[in-house]
Amino acid sequence: MVLTGAGISAESGIKTFRDDDGLWQNHHFEKLATPEAWASNPQLVLDFYNARRKQLLECEPNEAHKALVKLESQYEVHIITQNVDDLHERAGSKNVLHLHGELRKVRSTKYPELVYELEGWELKLGDKCEKGTQLRPHIVWFGEMVATIEPAIQLVQKADHLIVIGTSLMVYPAAGLINFTQDNCPITLIDPKTNTDDQLRKIRLIKEKASTGVPKFVNELLN
Ligand code: APR
């Protein structure tokens, strides 16, 4: 089982949220990633996600994403990601579960089961679902339910090894997933800096950037 956060995509050019130049340093998420923001100023919210989607089109998976694909040659690998980019999929990972939604997808504001792949990067006011209601980003906003947390917990409970890559573990319920491993399941955290009190759990810390730390660890597991 692999749990990834914004840090695995940082070296692909996608900003993290809480690092010095993080996304939340330049925006107030309460103004952008919430149902209230969508209700009060939908154009501002659309602009924010359109900008991130446009940037994503120029980004490529990095060596960390690719190493996780290589791991599939000998292991059953499931990736649970907090990221809304599609870099794991574009690298070739087969089993990717998004906790916080997907930037390349949009959905009906009235019928949440109507989810569509967005062509290009721009979602506009007036873009409607097949039943005629406005489309919104297929993103889990603060205060909204994480619909995929149950299957994610079940996957972590079955894990032989949990590898955590590039997350500050500050946002729940995603961060709580590390507590669902069996006692005999080792946890490895790959992150250049971290503040998790790893004394609590037997977490092996690899203090490295994802693009070097993940390939190294994957080679260790493959050999
Ligand atoms: N390689 C690996 N890790 C890195 C790198 C890198 N090159 N650069 C930064 N990191 C680490 C940081 O040290 C930090 O621990 O990535 C983590 C980024 O943390 P956050 O910015 O908080 O991102 P994340 O944990 O994914 O945020 C969780 O918060 O805003 C919400 O929905 C949003 O999914 C996001 C959630």
Coordinates of N, CA and C and ligand atoms in Angstrom, one line a residue:
M1 N 0.8 -1.2 0.0 CA 0.0 0.0 0.0 C 0.9 1.2 0.0
V2 N 0.5 2.2 -0.9 CA 1.3 3.4 -0.9 C 0.3 4.6 -0.7
L3 N 0.6 5.5 0.3 CA -0.2 6.7 0.5 C 0.6 7.9 0.1
T4 N 0.1 8.6 -0.9 CA 0.9 9.7 -1.4 C 0.2 11.0 -1.2
G5 N 1.0 12.1 -1.1 CA 0.6 13.5 -0.9 C 1.3 14.4 -1.9
A6 N 1.0 15.6 -1.8 CA 1.5 16.6 -2.8 C 3.0 16.5 -3.0
G7 N 3.8 16.1 -2.0 CA 5.2 16.0 -2.1 C 5.7 15.1 -3.2
I8 N 4.9 14.1 -3.6 CA 5.4 13.2 -4.7 C 5.3 13.9 -6.0
S9 N 4.4 14.9 -6.1 CA 4.3 15.6 -7.4 C 5.1 16.9 -7.4
A10 N 5.7 17.3 -6.3 CA 6.5 18.6 -6.2 C 7.5 18.6 -7.3
E11 N 8.3 17.5 -7.5 CA 9.4 17.6 -8.5 C 8.9 17.5 -9.9
S12 N 7.6 17.3 -10.1 CA 7.0 17.4 -11.4 C 6.5 18.8 -11.7
G13 N 6.7 19.7 -10.7 CA 6.4 21.1 -10.9 C 5.1 21.5 -10.4
I14 N 4.4 20.6 -9.6 CA 3.1 21.0 -9.0 C 3.4 21.4 -7.6
K15 N 2.9 22.6 -7.2 CA 3.2 23.1 -5.9 C 2.5 22.2 -4.8
T16 N 3.2 22.1 -3.6 CA 2.5 21.5 -2.5 C 1.6 22.6 -1.9
F17 N 1.0 22.2 -0.8 CA 0.1 23.1 -0.1 C 0.7 23.9 1.0
R18 N 1.6 23.2 1.8 CA 2.0 23.8 3.1 C 3.5 24.0 3.1
D19 N 4.2 23.8 1.9 CA 5.6 24.2 1.9 C 5.7 25.7 1.8
D20 N 6.9 26.3 1.9 CA 7.1 27.7 1.9 C 6.3 28.4 0.8
D21 N 6.5 27.9 -0.5 CA 5.8 28.6 -1.6 C 4.5 27.8 -1.9
G22 N 4.0 27.1 -0.9 CA 2.8 26.3 -1.1 C 1.6 27.0 -1.6
L23 N 0.6 26.3 -2.2 CA -0.6 26.9 -2.7 C -1.3 27.7 -1.6
W24 N -1.4 27.1 -0.4 CA -2.2 27.8 0.6 C -1.5 29.1 1.1
Q25 N -0.2 29.2 0.7 CA 0.5 30.5 1.2 C 0.0 31.6 0.3
N26 N -0.4 31.3 -1.0 CA -0.8 32.4 -1.8 C -2.4 32.5 -1.9
H27 N -3.1 31.5 -1.4 CA -4.5 31.6 -1.5 C -5.1 31.2 -0.1
H28 N -6.3 31.7 0.2 CA -6.9 31.2 1.5 C -7.9 30.1 1.1
F29 N -7.6 28.9 1.5 CA -8.4 27.8 1.0 C -9.9 27.9 1.4
E30 N -10.1 28.7 2.5 CA -11.5 28.8 2.9 C -12.2 29.7 1.8
K31 N -11.4 30.4 1.0 CA -12.1 31.1 0.0 C -12.2 30.4 -1.3
L32 N -11.5 29.2 -1.4 CA -11.5 28.6 -2.7 C -12.0 27.1 -2.7
A33 N -11.5 26.4 -1.7 CA -11.8 24.9 -1.8 C -12.9 24.6 -0.8
T34 N -14.1 25.3 -0.9 CA -15.2 25.0 0.0 C -16.5 25.1 -0.7
P35 N -17.6 24.4 -0.3 CA -18.9 24.6 -0.9 C -19.4 26.0 -0.8
E36 N -19.0 26.7 0.3 CA -19.4 28.1 0.5 C -18.8 29.0 -0.6
A37 N -17.5 28.7 -0.9 CA -16.8 29.6 -1.9 C -17.5 29.3 -3.2
W38 N -17.9 28.1 -3.5 CA -18.6 27.7 -4.8 C -19.9 28.5 -4.9
A39 N -20.6 28.5 -3.7 CA -21.9 29.1 -3.7 C -21.8 30.6 -3.9
S40 N -20.8 31.2 -3.2 CA -20.8 32.7 -3.3 C -20.0 33.3 -4.5
N41 N -19.0 32.5 -5.0 CA -18.2 33.1 -6.1 C -17.7 31.9 -7.0
P42 N -18.6 31.3 -7.7 CA -18.2 30.1 -8.5 C -17.2 30.4 -9.6
Q43 N -17.2 31.6 -10.1 CA -16.1 32.0 -11.1 C -14.7 31.9 -10.5
L44 N -14.6 32.5 -9.3 CA -13.3 32.5 -8.6 C -12.8 31.0 -8.4
V45 N -13.7 30.2 -8.0 CA -13.4 28.7 -7.8 C -13.0 28.1 -9.1
L46 N -13.8 28.4 -10.1 CA -13.5 27.8 -11.4 C -12.1 28.2 -11.9
D47 N -11.8 29.5 -11.7 CA -10.5 30.1 -12.2 C -9.4 29.4 -11.5
F48 N -9.5 29.1 -10.2 CA -8.5 28.5 -9.4 C -8.2 27.1 -9.9
Y49 N -9.3 26.3 -10.1 CA -9.1 24.9 -10.6 C -8.7 24.9 -12.1
N50 N -9.2 25.8 -12.8 CA -8.7 25.9 -14.3 C -7.2 26.2 -14.4
A51 N -6.7 27.1 -13.5 CA -5.3 27.4 -13.5 C -4.5 26.1 -13.1
R52 N -4.9 25.4 -12.1 CA -4.2 24.2 -11.7 C -4.3 23.1 -12.8
R53 N -5.5 23.0 -13.4 CA -5.6 22.0 -14.5 C -4.7 22.3 -15.7
K54 N -4.7 23.6 -16.0 CA -3.9 24.1 -17.1 C -2.4 23.8 -16.8
Q55 N -1.9 24.0 -15.6 CA -0.5 23.8 -15.2 C -0.3 22.3 -15.3
L56 N -1.3 21.4 -14.9 CA -1.1 20.0 -14.9 C -0.8 19.5 -16.3
L57 N -1.4 20.1 -17.3 CA -1.2 19.6 -18.7 C 0.3 19.7 -19.1
E58 N 1.0 20.6 -18.4 CA 2.5 20.8 -18.8 C 3.4 19.9 -17.9
C59 N 2.8 19.2 -16.9 CA 3.6 18.4 -16.0 C 3.7 16.9 -16.4
E60 N 4.8 16.3 -16.0 CA 5.0 14.9 -16.3 C 5.3 14.1 -15.0
P61 N 4.9 12.8 -15.0 CA 5.3 12.0 -13.8 C 6.8 12.1 -13.6
N62 N 7.2 12.0 -12.4 CA 8.7 12.0 -12.1 C 9.2 10.6 -11.7
E63 N 10.4 10.5 -11.4 CA 11.1 9.2 -11.1 C 10.4 8.4 -10.0
A64 N 9.7 9.2 -9.1 CA 9.0 8.6 -8.0 C 7.8 7.8 -8.5
H65 N 7.0 8.5 -9.3 CA 5.8 7.9 -9.9 C 6.2 6.7 -10.7
K66 N 7.3 6.8 -11.4 CA 7.7 5.7 -12.3 C 8.2 4.5 -11.5
A67 N 8.9 4.8 -10.4 CA 9.4 3.7 -9.5 C 8.3 2.9 -8.9
L68 N 7.2 3.5 -8.6 CA 6.0 2.8 -8.1 C 5.4 1.9 -9.1
V69 N 5.5 2.2 -10.4 CA 5.0 1.3 -11.5 C 6.0 0.1 -11.5
K70 N 7.3 0.4 -11.4 CA 8.3 -0.7 -11.4 C 8.0 -1.7 -10.3
L71 N 7.6 -1.2 -9.2 CA 7.3 -2.1 -8.0 C 6.2 -3.1 -8.4
E72 N 5.3 -2.8 -9.3 CA 4.2 -3.7 -9.7 C 4.8 -5.0 -10.3
S73 N 6.1 -4.9 -10.7 CA 6.6 -6.1 -11.4 C 6.7 -7.3 -10.4
Q74 N 6.8 -7.0 -9.1 CA 6.9 -8.1 -8.2 C 5.9 -8.0 -7.0
Y75 N 5.2 -6.9 -6.9 CA 4.3 -6.8 -5.8 C 2.9 -6.3 -6.3
E76 N 1.9 -6.6 -5.5 CA 0.6 -6.1 -5.8 C 0.6 -4.7 -5.1
V77 N 0.5 -3.7 -5.9 CA 0.6 -2.3 -5.4 C -0.7 -1.6 -5.6
H78 N -1.2 -1.0 -4.4 CA -2.3 -0.1 -4.5 C -1.9 1.2 -4.0
I79 N -2.2 2.3 -4.8 CA -1.9 3.6 -4.4 C -3.1 4.4 -3.9
I80 N -3.1 4.9 -2.7 CA -4.1 5.8 -2.2 C -3.5 7.2 -2.2
T81 N -4.1 8.1 -3.0 CA -3.4 9.4 -3.1 C -4.4 10.5 -2.7
Q82 N -3.8 11.5 -2.0 CA -4.5 12.7 -1.6 C -4.5 13.7 -2.8
N83 N -3.6 13.4 -3.8 CA -3.4 14.3 -4.9 C -4.6 14.2 -5.9
V84 N -4.8 15.3 -6.5 CA -5.9 15.3 -7.5 C -5.3 15.3 -9.0
D85 N -4.0 15.3 -9.0 CA -3.4 15.2 -10.4 C -3.5 13.7 -10.9
D86 N -3.1 13.6 -12.2 CA -3.3 12.2 -12.8 C -1.9 11.6 -13.1
L87 N -0.9 12.1 -12.3 CA 0.5 11.6 -12.6 C 0.7 10.1 -12.3
H88 N 0.1 9.6 -11.3 CA 0.2 8.2 -11.0 C -0.3 7.4 -12.2
E89 N -1.5 7.8 -12.7 CA -2.1 7.1 -13.8 C -1.3 7.2 -15.1
R90 N -0.8 8.4 -15.3 CA 0.0 8.7 -16.5 C 1.4 7.9 -16.5
A91 N 1.9 7.7 -15.2 CA 3.1 6.9 -15.1 C 2.8 5.4 -15.4
G92 N 1.6 5.0 -15.3 CA 1.2 3.6 -15.6 C 0.7 2.8 -14.4
S93 N 0.6 3.5 -13.2 CA 0.1 2.7 -12.1 C -1.3 2.2 -12.3
K94 N -1.6 0.9 -11.9 CA -2.9 0.3 -12.3 C -4.0 0.6 -11.2
N95 N -3.6 0.6 -9.9 CA -4.6 0.7 -8.9 C -4.4 2.0 -8.1
V96 N -5.2 3.0 -8.6 CA -5.0 4.3 -7.9 C -6.4 4.7 -7.3
L97 N -6.4 5.0 -6.0 CA -7.6 5.5 -5.4 C -7.4 6.9 -4.9
H98 N -8.3 7.8 -5.5 CA -8.1 9.2 -5.1 C -9.1 9.5 -3.9
L99 N -8.5 10.1 -2.9 CA -9.3 10.5 -1.7 C -9.9 11.8 -1.9
H100 N -9.2 12.7 -2.6 CA -9.7 14.1 -2.6 C -10.2 14.6 -4.0
G101 N -10.5 13.6 -4.9 CA -11.0 13.9 -6.2 C -10.0 13.9 -7.2
E102 N -10.4 14.3 -8.4 CA -9.5 14.3 -9.6 C -9.7 15.6 -10.4
L103 N -8.5 16.3 -10.6 CA -8.6 17.6 -11.3 C -9.1 17.5 -12.7
R104 N -8.8 16.4 -13.4 CA -9.2 16.2 -14.8 C -10.6 15.9 -15.0
K105 N -11.3 15.7 -13.8 CA -12.7 15.3 -13.9 C -13.6 16.4 -13.4
V106 N -14.9 16.4 -13.9 CA -15.9 17.4 -13.4 C -17.2 16.6 -13.2
R107 N -18.1 17.2 -12.4 CA -19.3 16.4 -12.1 C -20.5 17.4 -12.0
S108 N -21.6 16.8 -12.1 CA -22.9 17.6 -12.0 C -23.1 18.1 -10.6
T109 N -23.5 19.4 -10.5 CA -23.7 19.9 -9.2 C -24.9 19.3 -8.5
K110 N -25.8 18.8 -9.4 CA -27.1 18.2 -8.8 C -27.1 16.7 -8.7
Y111 N -26.4 16.1 -9.7 CA -26.4 14.6 -9.7 C -24.9 14.1 -9.5
P112 N -24.4 14.0 -8.3 CA -23.0 13.7 -8.1 C -22.5 12.4 -8.8
E113 N -23.4 11.6 -9.1 CA -22.9 10.3 -9.8 C -22.6 10.6 -11.3
L114 N -23.0 11.7 -11.8 CA -22.6 12.1 -13.2 C -21.3 12.7 -13.2
V115 N -20.2 11.9 -13.5 CA -18.8 12.4 -13.5 C -18.3 12.3 -14.9
Y116 N -17.6 13.3 -15.4 CA -17.1 13.3 -16.7 C -15.6 13.7 -16.8
E117 N -14.9 13.1 -17.7 CA -13.5 13.5 -18.0 C -13.6 14.9 -18.7
L118 N -12.9 15.9 -18.3 CA -13.0 17.2 -18.9 C -12.0 17.2 -20.1
E119 N -12.5 17.6 -21.2 CA -11.6 17.8 -22.4 C -10.8 19.1 -22.1
G120 N -9.5 19.1 -22.2 CA -8.8 20.4 -22.1 C -8.7 20.8 -20.6
W121 N -8.6 22.1 -20.4 CA -8.3 22.5 -19.0 C -9.4 23.5 -18.4
E122 N -10.3 23.9 -19.3 CA -11.2 25.0 -18.8 C -12.6 24.5 -18.6
L123 N -13.1 24.7 -17.4 CA -14.5 24.5 -17.1 C -15.1 25.8 -16.9
K124 N -16.3 26.0 -17.6 CA -16.8 27.4 -17.5 C -18.2 27.4 -16.9
L125 N -18.6 28.5 -16.4 CA -20.0 28.7 -16.0 C -20.9 28.5 -17.2
G126 N -21.9 27.7 -17.1 CA -22.7 27.4 -18.3 C -22.4 26.1 -18.9
D127 N -21.3 25.5 -18.5 CA -21.0 24.1 -18.9 C -22.0 23.2 -18.1
K128 N -22.8 22.4 -18.8 CA -23.8 21.7 -18.0 C -23.7 20.1 -18.2
C129 N -24.2 19.4 -17.2 CA -24.2 17.9 -17.3 C -25.4 17.5 -18.2
E130 N -25.5 16.2 -18.5 CA -26.5 15.8 -19.5 C -27.9 16.1 -19.0
K131 N -28.1 16.4 -17.7 CA -29.4 16.7 -17.2 C -29.6 18.2 -17.1
G132 N -28.6 19.0 -17.6 CA -28.8 20.4 -17.6 C -28.4 21.2 -16.4
T133 N -27.6 20.6 -15.5 CA -27.2 21.4 -14.3 C -25.7 21.7 -14.4
Q134 N -25.3 22.8 -13.8 CA -23.9 23.3 -13.9 C -22.9 22.2 -13.5
L135 N -21.8 22.1 -14.2 CA -20.7 21.2 -13.8 C -19.8 21.9 -12.8
R136 N -19.2 21.1 -11.9 CA -18.3 21.6 -10.9 C -17.0 20.7 -10.9
P137 N -15.9 21.3 -10.3 CA -14.7 20.4 -10.2 C -15.0 19.1 -9.4
H138 N -14.5 18.0 -9.9 CA -14.7 16.7 -9.1 C -13.7 16.6 -8.0
I139 N -13.7 17.5 -7.1 CA -12.7 17.7 -6.0 C -13.5 17.6 -4.7
V140 N -12.9 17.0 -3.7 CA -13.5 17.0 -2.3 C -13.1 18.3 -1.7
W141 N -14.0 19.2 -1.4 CA -13.7 20.5 -0.8 C -13.7 20.3 0.7
F142 N -13.0 21.2 1.4 CA -13.0 21.2 2.9 C -14.5 21.2 3.4
G143 N -14.8 20.2 4.3 CA -16.1 20.2 4.8 C -17.0 19.2 4.1
E144 N -16.5 18.6 2.9 CA -17.2 17.6 2.2 C -16.7 16.2 2.6
M145 N -17.6 15.2 2.3 CA -17.3 13.8 2.7 C -16.2 13.3 1.8
V146 N -15.3 12.5 2.3 CA -14.3 11.7 1.5 C -14.9 10.4 1.2
A147 N -15.6 10.3 0.0 CA -16.4 9.1 -0.3 C -15.6 7.8 -0.4
T148 N -14.3 8.0 -0.6 CA -13.5 6.7 -0.8 C -12.7 6.4 0.4
I149 N -13.0 6.9 1.6 CA -12.2 6.6 2.8 C -12.4 5.2 3.2
E150 N -13.6 4.7 3.1 CA -13.9 3.3 3.6 C -13.0 2.3 2.8
P151 N -13.1 2.3 1.5 CA -12.2 1.3 0.7 C -10.8 1.6 1.0
A152 N -10.4 2.8 1.3 CA -9.0 3.1 1.6 C -8.6 2.4 2.9
I153 N -9.5 2.5 3.9 CA -9.2 1.9 5.2 C -9.0 0.4 5.0
Q154 N -9.9 -0.2 4.2 CA -9.9 -1.7 4.0 C -8.6 -2.1 3.3
L155 N -8.1 -1.3 2.4 CA -6.8 -1.6 1.7 C -5.7 -1.5 2.7
V156 N -5.7 -0.5 3.6 CA -4.6 -0.3 4.5 C -4.6 -1.4 5.5
Q157 N -5.8 -1.9 5.9 CA -5.9 -3.0 6.9 C -5.3 -4.3 6.3
K158 N -5.3 -4.4 5.0 CA -4.7 -5.6 4.4 C -3.3 -5.5 4.0
A159 N -2.7 -4.3 4.2 CA -1.3 -4.0 3.7 C -0.3 -4.9 4.3
D160 N 0.7 -5.4 3.5 CA 1.9 -6.1 4.0 C 2.9 -5.0 4.4
H161 N 2.9 -3.9 3.7 CA 3.8 -2.8 3.9 C 3.1 -1.5 3.5
L162 N 3.2 -0.5 4.3 CA 2.7 0.8 4.0 C 3.8 1.8 3.7
I163 N 3.8 2.3 2.5 CA 4.8 3.3 2.2 C 4.1 4.7 2.1
V164 N 4.5 5.7 2.9 CA 3.9 7.0 2.9 C 4.9 8.0 2.2
I165 N 4.4 8.7 1.2 CA 5.3 9.5 0.4 C 4.8 11.0 0.3
G166 N 5.6 11.9 0.8 CA 5.3 13.3 0.5 C 4.0 13.9 1.0
T167 N 3.7 13.6 2.3 CA 2.5 14.2 2.9 C 2.8 14.7 4.3
S168 N 2.2 15.8 4.6 CA 2.4 16.4 5.9 C 1.6 15.7 7.0
L169 N 0.7 14.8 6.5 CA -0.2 14.0 7.4 C -0.9 15.0 8.4
M170 N -1.4 16.1 7.8 CA -2.1 17.1 8.6 C -3.6 17.1 8.3
V171 N -4.1 16.4 7.2 CA -5.5 16.5 6.8 C -6.1 15.2 7.0
Y172 N -7.2 15.2 7.8 CA -8.0 14.0 8.1 C -9.2 13.9 7.2
P173 N -9.7 12.7 6.9 CA -9.3 11.4 7.5 C -8.1 10.8 6.8
A174 N -7.6 11.4 5.7 CA -6.4 10.8 5.0 C -5.3 10.4 6.0
A175 N -4.9 11.4 6.8 CA -3.8 11.2 7.7 C -4.0 10.1 8.7
G176 N -5.3 9.8 9.0 CA -5.5 8.7 10.0 C -5.3 7.4 9.4
L177 N -5.2 7.3 8.1 CA -5.0 5.9 7.5 C -3.8 5.2 8.1
I178 N -2.8 5.9 8.5 CA -1.6 5.1 9.0 C -1.9 4.3 10.2
N179 N -3.0 4.7 10.9 CA -3.3 4.0 12.1 C -4.1 2.7 11.9
F180 N -4.4 2.4 10.6 CA -5.2 1.2 10.3 C -4.3 0.0 9.9
T181 N -3.0 0.1 9.9 CA -2.2 -1.0 9.5 C -2.2 -2.1 10.6
Q182 N -2.0 -3.3 10.2 CA -1.8 -4.4 11.2 C -0.5 -4.1 12.0
D183 N -0.4 -4.7 13.2 CA 0.8 -4.4 14.0 C 2.1 -4.9 13.3
N184 N 1.9 -6.0 12.5 CA 3.2 -6.5 11.9 C 3.4 -5.9 10.5
C185 N 2.7 -4.8 10.2 CA 2.9 -4.1 8.9 C 3.9 -2.9 9.1
P186 N 5.1 -3.1 8.5 CA 6.0 -1.9 8.6 C 5.5 -0.7 7.8
I187 N 5.9 0.5 8.4 CA 5.5 1.7 7.7 C 6.8 2.5 7.4
T188 N 6.9 2.8 6.1 CA 8.1 3.6 5.7 C 7.6 5.0 5.2
L189 N 8.2 6.1 5.7 CA 7.8 7.4 5.3 C 9.0 8.1 4.5
I190 N 8.7 8.5 3.3 CA 9.7 9.1 2.4 C 9.3 10.6 2.3
D191 N 10.2 11.4 2.9 CA 9.8 12.9 2.9 C 11.1 13.6 3.3
P192 N 11.5 14.7 2.6 CA 12.7 15.4 2.9 C 12.7 16.0 4.3
K193 N 11.5 16.3 4.8 CA 11.4 16.8 6.2 C 10.1 16.3 6.7
T194 N 10.1 16.1 8.0 CA 8.8 15.6 8.5 C 8.7 15.9 10.0
N195 N 7.5 16.1 10.5 CA 7.3 16.4 11.9 C 6.5 15.3 12.6
T196 N 6.3 14.2 11.9 CA 5.5 13.1 12.6 C 6.3 12.6 13.8
D197 N 5.6 12.4 14.9 CA 6.3 11.9 16.0 C 6.4 10.4 15.8
D198 N 7.4 10.0 15.0 CA 7.5 8.6 14.6 C 7.9 7.7 15.8
Q199 N 8.1 8.3 16.9 CA 8.4 7.4 18.1 C 7.1 6.6 18.4
L200 N 5.9 7.3 18.1 CA 4.6 6.6 18.4 C 4.5 5.3 17.7
R201 N 4.9 5.3 16.4 CA 4.7 4.1 15.6 C 6.1 3.7 15.1
K202 N 6.3 2.4 14.8 CA 7.6 2.1 14.3 C 7.7 2.5 12.8
I203 N 7.8 3.8 12.6 CA 7.9 4.4 11.2 C 9.3 4.5 10.8
R204 N 9.7 3.9 9.7 CA 11.1 4.1 9.2 C 11.1 5.3 8.3
L205 N 11.9 6.3 8.7 CA 11.9 7.6 8.0 C 13.1 7.6 7.0
I206 N 12.7 7.9 5.7 CA 13.8 8.1 4.7 C 13.7 9.6 4.3
K207 N 14.6 10.4 4.9 CA 14.6 11.8 4.7 C 15.2 12.2 3.4
E208 N 14.4 12.0 2.3 CA 14.9 12.3 1.0 C 13.7 12.8 0.1
K209 N 14.1 13.5 -1.0 CA 13.1 13.9 -1.9 C 12.5 12.6 -2.6
A210 N 11.3 12.7 -3.1 CA 10.6 11.5 -3.6 C 11.4 11.0 -4.8
S211 N 11.9 11.9 -5.7 CA 12.5 11.4 -7.0 C 13.8 10.6 -6.8
T212 N 14.4 10.7 -5.6 CA 15.6 9.9 -5.3 C 15.2 8.8 -4.2
G213 N 14.5 9.2 -3.2 CA 14.1 8.3 -2.1 C 13.3 7.1 -2.6
V214 N 12.3 7.4 -3.4 CA 11.3 6.3 -3.8 C 12.0 5.3 -4.7
P215 N 12.8 5.7 -5.8 CA 13.5 4.7 -6.6 C 14.4 3.9 -5.8
K216 N 15.1 4.5 -4.8 CA 16.1 3.8 -4.0 C 15.4 2.7 -3.2
F217 N 14.3 3.1 -2.6 CA 13.5 2.2 -1.7 C 12.9 1.1 -2.5
V218 N 12.4 1.4 -3.7 CA 11.8 0.4 -4.6 C 12.8 -0.6 -5.0
N219 N 14.0 -0.1 -5.3 CA 15.1 -1.1 -5.7 C 15.4 -2.0 -4.5
E220 N 15.4 -1.4 -3.3 CA 15.6 -2.3 -2.1 C 14.6 -3.3 -2.0
L221 N 13.3 -3.0 -2.2 CA 12.2 -4.0 -2.1 C 12.3 -5.0 -3.2
L222 N 12.7 -4.6 -4.4 CA 12.8 -5.5 -5.6 C 14.0 -6.5 -5.5
N223 N 15.0 -6.0 -4.8 CA 16.2 -6.9 -4.7 C 16.2 -7.7 -3.4
Ligands
APR1 N1 9.6 14.9 -2.2 C1 8.9 14.3 -1.2 N2 8.2 15.0 -0.3 C2 8.2 16.4 -0.4 C3 8.9 17.0 -1.4 C4 9.6 16.2 -2.4 N3 10.3 16.8 -3.4 N4 8.7 18.4 -1.3 C5 7.9 18.5 -0.2 N5 7.6 17.3 0.3 C6 6.8 17.0 1.5 C7 6.7 18.1 2.5 O1 7.8 17.9 3.4 C8 5.4 17.8 3.2 O2 5.5 16.8 4.2 O3 5.4 16.9 1.0 C9 4.5 17.2 2.1 C10 3.5 18.2 1.5 O4 2.6 18.5 2.5 P1 1.3 19.3 2.1 O5 1.7 20.5 1.3 O6 0.5 19.5 3.4 O7 0.5 18.3 1.2 P2 -0.5 17.1 1.6 O8 0.0 16.4 2.8 O9 -0.7 16.3 0.3 O10 -1.9 17.9 1.9 C11 -3.0 17.0 2.2 O11 -4.4 19.0 2.2 O12 -5.0 21.0 1.3 C12 -5.4 19.7 1.4 O13 -6.6 18.5 -0.2 C13 -5.3 19.0 0.0 O14 -4.7 16.7 -0.5 C14 -4.3 17.9 0.2 C15 -4.2 17.7 1.7

